[in-house]
XYZ file of C-alpha atoms in Angstrom:
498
model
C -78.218 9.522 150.340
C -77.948 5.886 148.701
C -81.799 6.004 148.389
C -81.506 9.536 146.451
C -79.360 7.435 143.727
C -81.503 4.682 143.365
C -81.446 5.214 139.684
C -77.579 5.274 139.073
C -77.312 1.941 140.669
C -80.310 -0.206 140.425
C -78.829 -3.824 140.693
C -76.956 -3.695 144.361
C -75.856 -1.597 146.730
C -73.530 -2.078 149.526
C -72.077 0.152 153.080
C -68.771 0.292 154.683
C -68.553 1.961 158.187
C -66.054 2.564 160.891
C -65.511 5.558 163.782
C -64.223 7.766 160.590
C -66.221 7.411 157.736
C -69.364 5.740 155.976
C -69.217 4.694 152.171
C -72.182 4.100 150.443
C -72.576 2.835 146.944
C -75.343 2.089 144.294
C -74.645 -0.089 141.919
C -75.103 -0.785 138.023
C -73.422 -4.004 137.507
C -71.688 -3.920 134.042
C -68.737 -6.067 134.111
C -68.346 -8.478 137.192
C -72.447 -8.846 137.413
C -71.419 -12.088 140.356
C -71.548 -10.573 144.314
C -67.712 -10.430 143.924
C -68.422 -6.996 142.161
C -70.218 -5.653 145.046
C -68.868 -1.755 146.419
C -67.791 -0.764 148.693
C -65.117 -2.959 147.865
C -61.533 -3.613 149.617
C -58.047 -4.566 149.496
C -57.032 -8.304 150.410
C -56.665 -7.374 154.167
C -59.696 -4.928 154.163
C -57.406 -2.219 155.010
C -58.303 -0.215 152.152
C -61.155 0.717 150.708
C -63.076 2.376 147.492
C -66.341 3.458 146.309
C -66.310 4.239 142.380
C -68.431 5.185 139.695
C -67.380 4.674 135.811
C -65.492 2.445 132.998
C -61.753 1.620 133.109
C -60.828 0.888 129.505
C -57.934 -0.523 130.260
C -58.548 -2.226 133.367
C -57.393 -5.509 131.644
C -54.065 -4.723 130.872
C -53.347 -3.132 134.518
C -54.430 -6.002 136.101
C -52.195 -8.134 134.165
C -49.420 -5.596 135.277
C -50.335 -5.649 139.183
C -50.311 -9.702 139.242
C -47.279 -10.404 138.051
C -46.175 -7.062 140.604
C -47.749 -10.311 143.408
C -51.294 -8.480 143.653
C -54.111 -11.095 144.588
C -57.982 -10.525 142.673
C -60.766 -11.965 144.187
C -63.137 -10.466 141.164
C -62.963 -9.666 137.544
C -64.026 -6.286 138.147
C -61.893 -2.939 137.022
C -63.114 -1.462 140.659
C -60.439 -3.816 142.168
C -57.715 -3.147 140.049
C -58.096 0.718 140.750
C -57.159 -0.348 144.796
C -54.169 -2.631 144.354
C -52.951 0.132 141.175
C -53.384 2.873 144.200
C -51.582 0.070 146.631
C -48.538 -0.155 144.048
C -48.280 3.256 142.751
C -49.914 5.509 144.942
C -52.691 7.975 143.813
C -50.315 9.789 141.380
C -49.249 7.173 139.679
C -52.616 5.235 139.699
C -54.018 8.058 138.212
C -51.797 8.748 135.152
C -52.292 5.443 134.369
C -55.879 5.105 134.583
C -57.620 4.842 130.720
C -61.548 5.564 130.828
C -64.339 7.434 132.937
C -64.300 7.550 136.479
C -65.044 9.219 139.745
C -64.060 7.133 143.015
C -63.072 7.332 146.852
C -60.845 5.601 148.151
C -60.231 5.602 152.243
C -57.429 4.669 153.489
C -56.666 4.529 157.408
C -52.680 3.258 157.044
C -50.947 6.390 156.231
C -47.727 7.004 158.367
C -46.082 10.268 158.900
C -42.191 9.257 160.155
C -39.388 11.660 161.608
C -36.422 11.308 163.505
C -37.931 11.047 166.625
C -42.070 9.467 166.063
C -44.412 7.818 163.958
C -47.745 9.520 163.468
C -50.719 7.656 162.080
C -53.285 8.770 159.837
C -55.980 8.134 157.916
C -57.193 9.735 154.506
C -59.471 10.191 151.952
C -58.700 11.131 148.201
C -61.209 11.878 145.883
C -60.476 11.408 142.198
C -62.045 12.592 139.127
C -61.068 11.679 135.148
C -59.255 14.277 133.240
C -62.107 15.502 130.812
C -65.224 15.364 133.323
C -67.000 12.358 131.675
C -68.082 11.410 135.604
C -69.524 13.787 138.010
C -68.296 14.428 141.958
C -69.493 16.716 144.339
C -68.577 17.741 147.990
C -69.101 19.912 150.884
C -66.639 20.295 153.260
C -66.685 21.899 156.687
C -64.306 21.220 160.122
C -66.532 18.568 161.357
C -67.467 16.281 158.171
C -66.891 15.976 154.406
C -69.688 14.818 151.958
C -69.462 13.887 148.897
C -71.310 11.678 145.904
C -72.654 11.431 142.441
C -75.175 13.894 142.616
C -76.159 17.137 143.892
C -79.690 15.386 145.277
C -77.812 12.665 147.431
C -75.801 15.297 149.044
C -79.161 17.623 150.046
C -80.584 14.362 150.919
C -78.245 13.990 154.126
C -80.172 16.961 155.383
C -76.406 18.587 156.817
C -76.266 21.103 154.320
C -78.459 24.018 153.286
C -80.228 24.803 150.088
C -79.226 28.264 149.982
C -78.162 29.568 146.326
C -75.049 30.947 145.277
C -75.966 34.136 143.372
C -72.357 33.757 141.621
C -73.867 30.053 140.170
C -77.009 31.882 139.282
C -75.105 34.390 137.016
C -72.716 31.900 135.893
C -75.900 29.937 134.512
C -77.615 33.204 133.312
C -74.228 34.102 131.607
C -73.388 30.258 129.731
C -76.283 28.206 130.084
C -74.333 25.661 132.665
C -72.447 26.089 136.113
C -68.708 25.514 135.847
C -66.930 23.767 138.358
C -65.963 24.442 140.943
C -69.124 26.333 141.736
C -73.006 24.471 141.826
C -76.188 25.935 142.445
C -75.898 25.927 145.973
C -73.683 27.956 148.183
C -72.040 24.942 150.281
C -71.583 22.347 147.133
C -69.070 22.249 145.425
C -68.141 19.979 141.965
C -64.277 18.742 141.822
C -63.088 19.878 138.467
C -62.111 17.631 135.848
C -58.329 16.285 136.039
C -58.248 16.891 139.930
C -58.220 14.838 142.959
C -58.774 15.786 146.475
C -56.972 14.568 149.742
C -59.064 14.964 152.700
C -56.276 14.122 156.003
C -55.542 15.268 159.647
C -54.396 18.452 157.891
C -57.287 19.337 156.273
C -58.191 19.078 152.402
C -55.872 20.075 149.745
C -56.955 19.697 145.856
C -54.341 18.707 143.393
C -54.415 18.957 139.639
C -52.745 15.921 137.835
C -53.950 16.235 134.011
C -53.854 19.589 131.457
C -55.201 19.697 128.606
C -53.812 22.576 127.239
C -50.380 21.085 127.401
C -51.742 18.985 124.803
C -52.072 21.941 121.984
C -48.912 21.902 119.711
C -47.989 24.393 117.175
C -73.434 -1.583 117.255
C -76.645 -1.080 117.240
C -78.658 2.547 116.032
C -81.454 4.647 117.825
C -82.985 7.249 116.216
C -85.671 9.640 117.975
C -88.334 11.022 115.427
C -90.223 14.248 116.286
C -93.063 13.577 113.512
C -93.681 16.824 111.040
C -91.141 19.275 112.776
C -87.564 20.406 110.896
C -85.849 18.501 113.693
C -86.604 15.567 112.845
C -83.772 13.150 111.593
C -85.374 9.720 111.444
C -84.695 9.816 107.449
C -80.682 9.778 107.681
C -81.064 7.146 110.962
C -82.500 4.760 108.596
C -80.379 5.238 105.730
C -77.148 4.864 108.710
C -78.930 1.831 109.477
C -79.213 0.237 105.788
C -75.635 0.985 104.975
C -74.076 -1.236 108.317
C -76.888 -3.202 108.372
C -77.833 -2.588 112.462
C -80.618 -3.246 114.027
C -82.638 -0.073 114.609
C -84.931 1.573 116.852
C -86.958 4.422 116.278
C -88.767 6.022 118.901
C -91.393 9.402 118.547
C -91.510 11.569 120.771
C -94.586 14.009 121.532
C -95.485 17.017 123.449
C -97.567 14.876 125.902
C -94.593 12.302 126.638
C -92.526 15.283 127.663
C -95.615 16.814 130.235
C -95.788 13.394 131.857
C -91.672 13.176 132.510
C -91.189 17.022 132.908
C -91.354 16.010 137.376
C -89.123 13.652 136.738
C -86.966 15.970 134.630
C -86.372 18.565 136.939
C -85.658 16.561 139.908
C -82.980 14.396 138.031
C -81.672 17.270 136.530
C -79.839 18.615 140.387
C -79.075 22.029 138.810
C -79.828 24.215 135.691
C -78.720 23.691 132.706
C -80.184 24.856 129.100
C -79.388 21.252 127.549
C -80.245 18.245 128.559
C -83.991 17.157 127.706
C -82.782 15.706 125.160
C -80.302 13.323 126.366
C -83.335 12.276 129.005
C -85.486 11.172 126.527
C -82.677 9.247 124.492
C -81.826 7.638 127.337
C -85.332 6.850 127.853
C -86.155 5.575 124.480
C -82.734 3.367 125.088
C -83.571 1.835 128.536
C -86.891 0.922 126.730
C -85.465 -1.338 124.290
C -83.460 -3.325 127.040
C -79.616 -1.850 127.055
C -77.442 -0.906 130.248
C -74.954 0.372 127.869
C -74.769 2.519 124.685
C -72.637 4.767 122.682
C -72.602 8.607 122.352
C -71.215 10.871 119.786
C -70.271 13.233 122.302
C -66.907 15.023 121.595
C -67.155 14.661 117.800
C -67.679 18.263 117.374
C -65.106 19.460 120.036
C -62.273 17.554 118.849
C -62.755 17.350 115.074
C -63.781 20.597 114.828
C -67.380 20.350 113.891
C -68.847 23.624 114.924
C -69.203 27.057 113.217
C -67.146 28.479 116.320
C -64.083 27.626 115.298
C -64.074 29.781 112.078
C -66.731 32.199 113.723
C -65.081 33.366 116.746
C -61.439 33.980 114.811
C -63.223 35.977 112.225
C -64.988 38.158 114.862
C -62.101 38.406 116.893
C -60.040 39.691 114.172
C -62.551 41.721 113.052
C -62.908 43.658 116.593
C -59.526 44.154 116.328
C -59.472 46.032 113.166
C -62.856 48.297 114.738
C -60.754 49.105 117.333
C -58.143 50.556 115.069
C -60.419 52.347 112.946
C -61.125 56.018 114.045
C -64.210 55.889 115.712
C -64.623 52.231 114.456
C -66.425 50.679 117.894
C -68.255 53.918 118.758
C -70.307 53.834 115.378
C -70.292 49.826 115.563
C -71.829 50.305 119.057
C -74.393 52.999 118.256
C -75.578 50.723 115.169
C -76.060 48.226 117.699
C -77.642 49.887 120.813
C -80.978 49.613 119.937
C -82.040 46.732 118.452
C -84.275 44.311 120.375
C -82.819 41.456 118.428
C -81.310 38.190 120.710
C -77.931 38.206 118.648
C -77.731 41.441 117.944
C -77.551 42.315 121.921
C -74.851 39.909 121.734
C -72.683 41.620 118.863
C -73.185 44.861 120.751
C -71.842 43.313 123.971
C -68.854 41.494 121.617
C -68.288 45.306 120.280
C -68.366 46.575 123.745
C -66.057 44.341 126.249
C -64.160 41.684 123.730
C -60.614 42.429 123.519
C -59.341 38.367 123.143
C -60.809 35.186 122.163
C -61.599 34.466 125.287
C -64.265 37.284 125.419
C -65.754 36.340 122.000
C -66.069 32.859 122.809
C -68.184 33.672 126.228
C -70.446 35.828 124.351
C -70.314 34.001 121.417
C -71.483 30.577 123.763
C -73.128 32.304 126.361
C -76.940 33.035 127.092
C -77.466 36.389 128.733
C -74.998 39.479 127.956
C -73.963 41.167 131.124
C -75.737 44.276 130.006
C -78.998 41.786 130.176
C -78.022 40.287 133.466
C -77.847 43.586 134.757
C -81.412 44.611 133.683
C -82.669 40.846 134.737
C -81.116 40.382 138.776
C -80.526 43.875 141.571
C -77.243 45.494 140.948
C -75.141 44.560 143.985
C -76.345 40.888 143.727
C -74.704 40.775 139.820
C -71.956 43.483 141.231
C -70.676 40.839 143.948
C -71.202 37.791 141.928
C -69.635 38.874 138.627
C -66.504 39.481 140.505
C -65.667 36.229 141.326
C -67.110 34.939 137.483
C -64.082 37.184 136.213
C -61.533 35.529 138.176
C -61.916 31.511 136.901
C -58.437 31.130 136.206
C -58.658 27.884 134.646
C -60.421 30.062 131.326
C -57.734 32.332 131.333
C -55.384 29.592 130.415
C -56.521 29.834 127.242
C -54.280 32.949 126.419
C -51.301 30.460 126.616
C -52.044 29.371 123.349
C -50.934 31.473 120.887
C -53.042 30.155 117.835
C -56.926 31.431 117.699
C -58.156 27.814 116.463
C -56.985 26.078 119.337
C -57.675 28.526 121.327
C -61.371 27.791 120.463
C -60.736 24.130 120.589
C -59.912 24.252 124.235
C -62.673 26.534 125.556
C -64.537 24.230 123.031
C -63.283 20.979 125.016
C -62.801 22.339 128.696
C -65.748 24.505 129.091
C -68.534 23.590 126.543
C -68.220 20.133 126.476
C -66.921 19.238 129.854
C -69.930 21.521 131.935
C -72.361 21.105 129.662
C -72.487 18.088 127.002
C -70.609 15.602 129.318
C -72.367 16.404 132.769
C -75.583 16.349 130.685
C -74.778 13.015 129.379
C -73.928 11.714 132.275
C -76.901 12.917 134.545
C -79.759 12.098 132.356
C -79.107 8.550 131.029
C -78.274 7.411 134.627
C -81.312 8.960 135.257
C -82.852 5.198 133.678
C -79.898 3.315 135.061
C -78.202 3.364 131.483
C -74.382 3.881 131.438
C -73.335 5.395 128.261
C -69.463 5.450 127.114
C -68.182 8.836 124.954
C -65.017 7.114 123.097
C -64.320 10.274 121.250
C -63.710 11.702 124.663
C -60.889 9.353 125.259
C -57.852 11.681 126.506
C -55.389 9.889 124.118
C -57.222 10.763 120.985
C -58.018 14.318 122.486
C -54.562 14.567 122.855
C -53.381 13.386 119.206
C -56.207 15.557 117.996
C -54.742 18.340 119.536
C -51.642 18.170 118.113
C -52.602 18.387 114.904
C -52.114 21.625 113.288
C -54.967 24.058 112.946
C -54.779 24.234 108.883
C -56.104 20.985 108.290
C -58.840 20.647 110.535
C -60.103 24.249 109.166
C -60.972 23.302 105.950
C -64.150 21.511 106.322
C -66.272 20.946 109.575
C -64.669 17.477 111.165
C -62.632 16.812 107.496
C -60.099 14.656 109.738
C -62.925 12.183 110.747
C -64.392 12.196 106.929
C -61.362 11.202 105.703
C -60.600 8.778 108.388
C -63.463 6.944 107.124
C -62.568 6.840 104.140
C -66.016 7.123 102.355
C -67.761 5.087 104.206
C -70.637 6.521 105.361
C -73.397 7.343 102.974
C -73.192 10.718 100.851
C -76.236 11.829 102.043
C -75.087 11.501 105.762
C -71.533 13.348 104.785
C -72.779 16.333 102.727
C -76.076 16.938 104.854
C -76.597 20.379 106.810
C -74.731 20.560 109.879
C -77.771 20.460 112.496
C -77.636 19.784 116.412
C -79.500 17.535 118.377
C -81.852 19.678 119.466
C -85.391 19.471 120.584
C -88.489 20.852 118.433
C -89.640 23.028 122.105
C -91.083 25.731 119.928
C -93.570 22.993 118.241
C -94.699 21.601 121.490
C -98.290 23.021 121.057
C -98.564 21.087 117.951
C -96.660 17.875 118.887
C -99.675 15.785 120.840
């Protein structure tokens, strides 16, 4: 399994064992780079221990809080200061406090259960994920033995649990281009969803939810990638970026043959399906060229700020179903315009027409790959039948209808679903991929938070107007009043790109 993650943690790697359990870890040495570092990693007494993957951000200040609390460090690493924070205020209170990116275990054997007449001892497991999904956990979980790591590979690599597909992953992907957690591509896998930690005990496992977004909704260097001769390609505004602060900068092309001779590599990193993602991989390449272990992404810009055409899109469509629907005959002739056409998007209007009654709806079309009507026509009957029924029950996208304004409504699908499944497991899978650890600040739950409080009108007005402003003119005109494009690979010129 540690061999299966070789390229998340190049630098060490380390094994704890008893009768109970076996932690592994790879490691990418960031901050404490000295042996002290080295994971697992214990308590002072070696009665507790942790395996952990991510960034603390404020790891500094915590640890100043925990030593005058009488905590001893041995390192300068924020893995330690997640053990004696879970020492001093339990998991609960560790993890409300915790600032950053970060999945970890942490075993410990000394839990006591105490009544009037015995003492029981225990040992336990928790699990722990961050509360937007920057960092990526999976388990499998049967009576005899729990697994659990990184990465889907690691886990297939212990050879104790099949490859057989889910077919309700397989229409989940078909449906939005990515497979929401709690559900992977295989049957006996599952991913711990963001904001939730697991306790694995003598009574079994029980998952807990500690963080909600949707509480939150209240009424330096540059690399470019050039893709030479194709509309994608955005070297021009890289360099002007780099003139105006003066950075060093990077540019890297990219050609059809460079993505043949990593497409192996590609898949196998990739664990599951996902419509996204290629491009990251090659960033990440082009970055772990030039000599970093760390870098920057953009990630969350869009979602938070309000970048995307969705969040004036979907309220339009959705209030323009609405008045369809009161319109005498309004969705029948809508629907028989529709019917026909071979056209990509305008399936999806006619399956918008057809089965949107809330934003919700709109939003899964509107972001989704297949229709159902396609899915249907695509996989056998019973297999979409039985799967779509449990697709139609993921509760935690139903929250959305808590939220009474359409914006935000958009903003959380936006956040939870889009960016969390998709963008951020991306992210994260493909630039460890070549050992390169990259940091999302706009994902930061604080600003998320402030973000979110912000009423709807003024983030409406122009795509991400709140971070213009906050810059206050500093970035180049021709970087502010550009075309809105994604990052997005030229795959339709790949014949011509050699």
């Amino acid at each position: 399994m540690m061999d299966a993650q070789i390229h998340r943690g190049p630098d060490d790697f380390g094994l704890y064992q008893n009768k109970n359990i076996v932690l592994g870890h790879r490691r990418l040495a960031i901050i404490d780079l000295s042996p002290a570092g080295r994971q697992p990693m214990s308590n002072e007494d070696g009665t507790i221990w942790i395996t952990y993957n991510g960034e603390i951000y404020n790891y500094r200040e915590l640890r100043e809080m925990l030593i005058k609390k009488g905590h001893k460090f041995k390192s300068n690493s924020d893995t330690e200061v997640i053990i004696h924070g879970y020492e001093e205020w339990g998991v609960d209170g560790l993890l409300q406090r915790l600032r950053g990116m970060f999945a970890f275990a942490i075993y410990d054997p000394r839990s006591t259960i105490h009544n009037s007449r015995f003492t029981i001892n225990y040992s336990r497991l928790i699990l722990a994920r961050d509360r937007i999904g920057i960092k990526p956990l999976y388990y499998s979980y049967c009576d005899d033995f729990l697994l659990f790591a990184s990465g889907l590979n690691a886990i297939l690599a212990s050879k104790l649990v099949s490859k057989e597909i889910d077919p309700k992953a397989v229409v989940l992907f078909l449906l939005y281009g990515s497979i929401p957690p709690p559900q992977t591509i295989y049957k006996e896998i599952f991913a711990l969803e963001p904001g939730h930690f697991l306790i694995i005990d003598e009574k079994g496992l029980k998952k807990n939810r500690y963080y909600d977004l949707k509480n939150g909704f209240l009424d330096t260097s540059l690399m470019g990638i050039s893709f030479p001769d194709t509309p994608y390609d955005e070297s021009r505004y890289s360099k002007i970026a780099a003139r105006k602060f003066n950075t060093d900068h990077a540019e890297i092309e990219i050609t059809g043959k460079d993505l043949i001779n990593h497409m192996d590599k590609n898949f196998y990193i990739m664990d599951q399906p996902t419509v996204d993602g290629v491009n990251t991989y090659f960033v990440s390449w082009a970055t772990n060229k030039s000599g970093l272990k760390v870098a920057m992404s953009g990630v969350g810009g869009d979602e938070i700020f309000w970048g995307y055409p969705s969040f004036t899109h979907i309220p339009r469509l959705f209030h323009l179903f609405k008045i369809l629907s009161w319109v005498p005959l309004g969705k029948r002739t809508a629907q028989f315009i529709l019917r026909n056409s071979n056209s990509f998007k305008t399936a999806k209007l006619y399956s918008m027409v057809s089965n949107s009654s809330s934003i919700l709806d709109i939003y899964l079309n509107y972001r989704g790959l297949f229709t159902k009507e396609q899915i249907y026509k695509l996989l056998h009957q019973d297999f979409v039948r039985h799967a779509m029924e449990g697709v139609e029950q993921m509760s935690y996208l139903q929250e959305c209808s808590e939220i009474n304004d359409e914006h935000n409504q958009v903003s959380l699908l936006e956040t939870t679903f889009y960016m969390a499944n998709q963008l951020l497991r991306d992210t994260d899978v493909f630039s460890m991929a070549h050992s390169l650890e990259v940091r999302v600040p706009f994902v930061d739950h604080t600003l998320v938070e402030l973000l979110a409080k912000i009423p709807a009108r003024y983030k409406t007005i122009y795509p991400k107007r709140l971070l213009i402003k906050v810059l206050n003119n500093k970035l180049p005109d021709e970087i502010v009043h550009r075309p809105k494009m994604g990052f997005t690979f030229p795959l339709t010129y790949g014949c011509e790109m050699n």
